[in-house]
Amino acid sequence: QVPLVESGGGSVQAGGSLRLSCLASDIPGYTFSDYCMGWLRQAPGKEPEGVATIDRDGTTHYADSVQGRFTISKDNTLNLQMNNLKPEDTSMYICAARLTGLCTIQYSTKFRSRGRGTQVTVSS
């Protein structure tokens, strides 16, 4: 499994912005560029849901609920720029990765490597 550490969560008012980052470590035989990566979110009492993914070639996918507001990117870290935040975006955001397999939103909850998460709270 890939070691992942998130940062950048916090509290904002509706309409505000936050930027999350995730640092991924290399594992034997693989480097950061080999990972399919994404962000999940999980609210208390709910199942995790996929937010955005970015494939090894840079192809991105988004959940309908965040399309046009969130942007996933990858340089030396995995990033999630979140604009026009809404109260319903309040959740624990979790960085996730997989080494093989499809890298779309539909498969994101199957990513086995996950960080501990960073809390995002949006007030109305």
PDB file of C-alpha atoms in Angstrom:
ATOM      1  CA  GLN A   1       0.000   0.000   0.000  1.00  0.00           C
ATOM      2  CA  VAL A   2       1.051   3.571  -0.692  1.00  0.00           C
ATOM      3  CA  PRO A   3       1.675   5.819   2.342  1.00  0.00           C
ATOM      4  CA  LEU A   4      -0.487   8.939   1.995  1.00  0.00           C
ATOM      5  CA  VAL A   5      -0.684  12.070   4.161  1.00  0.00           C
ATOM      6  CA  GLU A   6      -3.271  14.816   3.640  1.00  0.00           C
ATOM      7  CA  SER A   7      -3.129  18.476   4.623  1.00  0.00           C
ATOM      8  CA  GLY A   8      -5.080  21.651   4.057  1.00  0.00           C
ATOM      9  CA  GLY A   9      -8.495  21.062   5.580  1.00  0.00           C
ATOM     10  CA  GLY A  10     -10.285  23.656   7.658  1.00  0.00           C
ATOM     11  CA  SER A  11     -13.441  25.675   8.153  1.00  0.00           C
ATOM     12  CA  VAL A  12     -14.850  28.174   5.666  1.00  0.00           C
ATOM     13  CA  GLN A  13     -18.118  29.918   4.951  1.00  0.00           C
ATOM     14  CA  ALA A  14     -20.266  28.952   2.007  1.00  0.00           C
ATOM     15  CA  GLY A  15     -18.835  30.336  -1.205  1.00  0.00           C
ATOM     16  CA  GLY A  16     -15.295  30.138   0.077  1.00  0.00           C
ATOM     17  CA  SER A  17     -12.343  28.096  -1.135  1.00  0.00           C
ATOM     18  CA  LEU A  18      -9.901  25.555   0.262  1.00  0.00           C
ATOM     19  CA  ARG A  19      -6.981  23.666  -1.209  1.00  0.00           C
ATOM     20  CA  LEU A  20      -6.154  20.162  -0.057  1.00  0.00           C
ATOM     21  CA  SER A  21      -2.835  18.430  -0.663  1.00  0.00           C
ATOM     22  CA  CYS A  22      -1.705  14.832  -0.334  1.00  0.00           C
ATOM     23  CA  LEU A  23       1.867  13.667  -0.106  1.00  0.00           C
ATOM     24  CA  ALA A  24       2.437  10.174  -1.497  1.00  0.00           C
ATOM     25  CA  SER A  25       5.563   8.175  -0.800  1.00  0.00           C
ATOM     26  CA  ASP A  26       7.288   5.947  -3.303  1.00  0.00           C
ATOM     27  CA  ILE A  27       7.118   2.208  -2.687  1.00  0.00           C
ATOM     28  CA  PRO A  28       9.495  -0.446  -4.102  1.00  0.00           C
ATOM     29  CA  GLY A  29       9.048  -0.690  -7.854  1.00  0.00           C
ATOM     30  CA  TYR A  30       6.740   2.322  -8.112  1.00  0.00           C
ATOM     31  CA  THR A  31       6.945   6.096  -8.114  1.00  0.00           C
ATOM     32  CA  PHE A  32       4.359   8.852  -7.733  1.00  0.00           C
ATOM     33  CA  SER A  33       3.797   8.977 -11.501  1.00  0.00           C
ATOM     34  CA  ASP A  34       2.712   5.325 -11.478  1.00  0.00           C
ATOM     35  CA  TYR A  35      -0.220   5.894  -9.130  1.00  0.00           C
ATOM     36  CA  CYS A  36      -3.843   6.370 -10.017  1.00  0.00           C
ATOM     37  CA  MET A  37      -4.957   8.838  -7.332  1.00  0.00           C
ATOM     38  CA  GLY A  38      -8.111  10.409  -6.064  1.00  0.00           C
ATOM     39  CA  TRP A  39     -10.071  12.037  -3.305  1.00  0.00           C
ATOM     40  CA  LEU A  40     -12.910  10.449  -1.405  1.00  0.00           C
ATOM     41  CA  ARG A  41     -15.088  12.030   1.235  1.00  0.00           C
ATOM     42  CA  GLN A  42     -17.003  10.513   4.077  1.00  0.00           C
ATOM     43  CA  ALA A  43     -19.532  12.226   6.303  1.00  0.00           C
ATOM     44  CA  PRO A  44     -20.460  10.752   9.711  1.00  0.00           C
ATOM     45  CA  GLY A  45     -22.750   7.768   9.350  1.00  0.00           C
ATOM     46  CA  LYS A  46     -22.382   7.644   5.582  1.00  0.00           C
ATOM     47  CA  GLU A  47     -20.437   5.526   3.134  1.00  0.00           C
ATOM     48  CA  PRO A  48     -17.375   7.015   1.422  1.00  0.00           C
ATOM     49  CA  GLU A  49     -18.052   8.638  -1.930  1.00  0.00           C
ATOM     50  CA  GLY A  50     -15.700   9.453  -4.770  1.00  0.00           C
ATOM     51  CA  VAL A  51     -15.007  13.132  -5.363  1.00  0.00           C
ATOM     52  CA  ALA A  52     -12.336  13.242  -8.075  1.00  0.00           C
ATOM     53  CA  THR A  53      -9.674  11.033  -9.631  1.00  0.00           C
ATOM     54  CA  ILE A  54      -6.602  11.628 -11.757  1.00  0.00           C
ATOM     55  CA  ASP A  55      -5.069   8.868 -13.827  1.00  0.00           C
ATOM     56  CA  ARG A  56      -1.435   8.234 -14.601  1.00  0.00           C
ATOM     57  CA  ASP A  57      -1.740  10.136 -17.902  1.00  0.00           C
ATOM     58  CA  GLY A  58      -3.429  13.115 -16.227  1.00  0.00           C
ATOM     59  CA  THR A  59      -7.000  12.257 -17.212  1.00  0.00           C
ATOM     60  CA  THR A  60      -9.408  13.551 -14.580  1.00  0.00           C
ATOM     61  CA  HIS A  61     -12.874  12.509 -13.455  1.00  0.00           C
ATOM     62  CA  TYR A  62     -15.298  14.244 -11.111  1.00  0.00           C
ATOM     63  CA  ALA A  63     -18.441  13.462  -9.223  1.00  0.00           C
ATOM     64  CA  ASP A  64     -21.430  15.343 -10.609  1.00  0.00           C
ATOM     65  CA  SER A  65     -21.848  17.168  -7.305  1.00  0.00           C
ATOM     66  CA  VAL A  66     -18.434  18.877  -7.569  1.00  0.00           C
ATOM     67  CA  GLN A  67     -18.017  19.228 -11.346  1.00  0.00           C
ATOM     68  CA  GLY A  68     -17.109  22.814 -12.192  1.00  0.00           C
ATOM     69  CA  ARG A  69     -16.242  23.703  -8.600  1.00  0.00           C
ATOM     70  CA  PHE A  70     -13.396  21.330  -7.712  1.00  0.00           C
ATOM     71  CA  THR A  71     -10.150  20.765  -9.613  1.00  0.00           C
ATOM     72  CA  ILE A  72      -7.837  17.820  -9.042  1.00  0.00           C
ATOM     73  CA  SER A  73      -4.204  18.120 -10.075  1.00  0.00           C
ATOM     74  CA  LYS A  74      -0.894  16.410  -9.562  1.00  0.00           C
ATOM     75  CA  ASP A  75       2.647  17.799  -9.495  1.00  0.00           C
ATOM     76  CA  ASN A  76       4.894  16.658  -6.682  1.00  0.00           C
ATOM     77  CA  THR A  77       1.758  16.187  -4.577  1.00  0.00           C
ATOM     78  CA  LEU A  78      -1.882  15.443  -5.239  1.00  0.00           C
ATOM     79  CA  ASN A  79      -4.030  18.565  -4.915  1.00  0.00           C
ATOM     80  CA  LEU A  80      -7.714  19.374  -4.744  1.00  0.00           C
ATOM     81  CA  GLN A  81      -8.739  22.984  -5.291  1.00  0.00           C
ATOM     82  CA  MET A  82     -12.245  23.473  -3.952  1.00  0.00           C
ATOM     83  CA  ASN A  83     -14.111  26.647  -4.916  1.00  0.00           C
ATOM     84  CA  ASN A  84     -17.628  27.853  -4.214  1.00  0.00           C
ATOM     85  CA  LEU A  85     -17.896  25.475  -1.297  1.00  0.00           C
ATOM     86  CA  LYS A  86     -21.341  24.502  -0.044  1.00  0.00           C
ATOM     87  CA  PRO A  87     -22.466  23.254   3.372  1.00  0.00           C
ATOM     88  CA  GLU A  88     -23.123  19.853   1.828  1.00  0.00           C
ATOM     89  CA  ASP A  89     -19.400  19.601   1.016  1.00  0.00           C
ATOM     90  CA  THR A  90     -18.732  19.267   4.749  1.00  0.00           C
ATOM     91  CA  SER A  91     -16.970  15.946   5.235  1.00  0.00           C
ATOM     92  CA  MET A  92     -13.720  14.142   5.984  1.00  0.00           C
ATOM     93  CA  TYR A  93     -11.680  14.222   2.776  1.00  0.00           C
ATOM     94  CA  ILE A  94      -9.476  11.220   2.199  1.00  0.00           C
ATOM     95  CA  CYS A  95      -6.614  10.857  -0.266  1.00  0.00           C
ATOM     96  CA  ALA A  96      -6.596   7.472  -1.999  1.00  0.00           C
ATOM     97  CA  ALA A  97      -4.484   5.616  -4.536  1.00  0.00           C
ATOM     98  CA  ARG A  98      -4.252   2.389  -6.469  1.00  0.00           C
ATOM     99  CA  LEU A  99      -1.456   0.836  -8.467  1.00  0.00           C
ATOM    100  CA  THR A 100      -3.482  -1.089 -11.029  1.00  0.00           C
ATOM    101  CA  GLY A 101      -6.999  -1.022 -12.388  1.00  0.00           C
ATOM    102  CA  LEU A 102      -9.410   1.593 -13.605  1.00  0.00           C
ATOM    103  CA  CYS A 103      -9.102   5.142 -12.301  1.00  0.00           C
ATOM    104  CA  THR A 104     -12.631   6.505 -12.637  1.00  0.00           C
ATOM    105  CA  ILE A 105     -15.044   7.823 -10.022  1.00  0.00           C
ATOM    106  CA  GLN A 106     -17.021   4.608 -10.141  1.00  0.00           C
ATOM    107  CA  TYR A 107     -13.995   2.643  -8.914  1.00  0.00           C
ATOM    108  CA  SER A 108     -12.567   5.227  -6.501  1.00  0.00           C
ATOM    109  CA  THR A 109     -14.089   3.666  -3.398  1.00  0.00           C
ATOM    110  CA  LYS A 110     -12.141   0.515  -4.249  1.00  0.00           C
ATOM    111  CA  PHE A 111      -8.784   2.290  -3.939  1.00  0.00           C
ATOM    112  CA  ARG A 112      -7.076   0.375  -1.142  1.00  0.00           C
ATOM    113  CA  SER A 113      -4.370   2.888  -0.199  1.00  0.00           C
ATOM    114  CA  ARG A 114      -5.877   5.677   1.888  1.00  0.00           C
ATOM    115  CA  GLY A 115      -4.681   8.480   4.135  1.00  0.00           C
ATOM    116  CA  ARG A 116      -6.169   9.317   7.511  1.00  0.00           C
ATOM    117  CA  GLY A 117      -8.174  12.212   6.106  1.00  0.00           C
ATOM    118  CA  THR A 118      -8.526  15.934   6.666  1.00  0.00           C
ATOM    119  CA  GLN A 119     -11.720  17.599   7.833  1.00  0.00           C
ATOM    120  CA  VAL A 120     -13.498  20.210   5.707  1.00  0.00           C
ATOM    121  CA  THR A 121     -16.351  22.154   7.322  1.00  0.00           C
ATOM    122  CA  VAL A 122     -18.470  24.631   5.374  1.00  0.00           C
ATOM    123  CA  SER A 123     -20.871  26.860   7.282  1.00  0.00           C
ATOM    124  CA  SER A 124     -23.879  28.591   5.788  1.00  0.00           C
TER     125      SER A 124
END
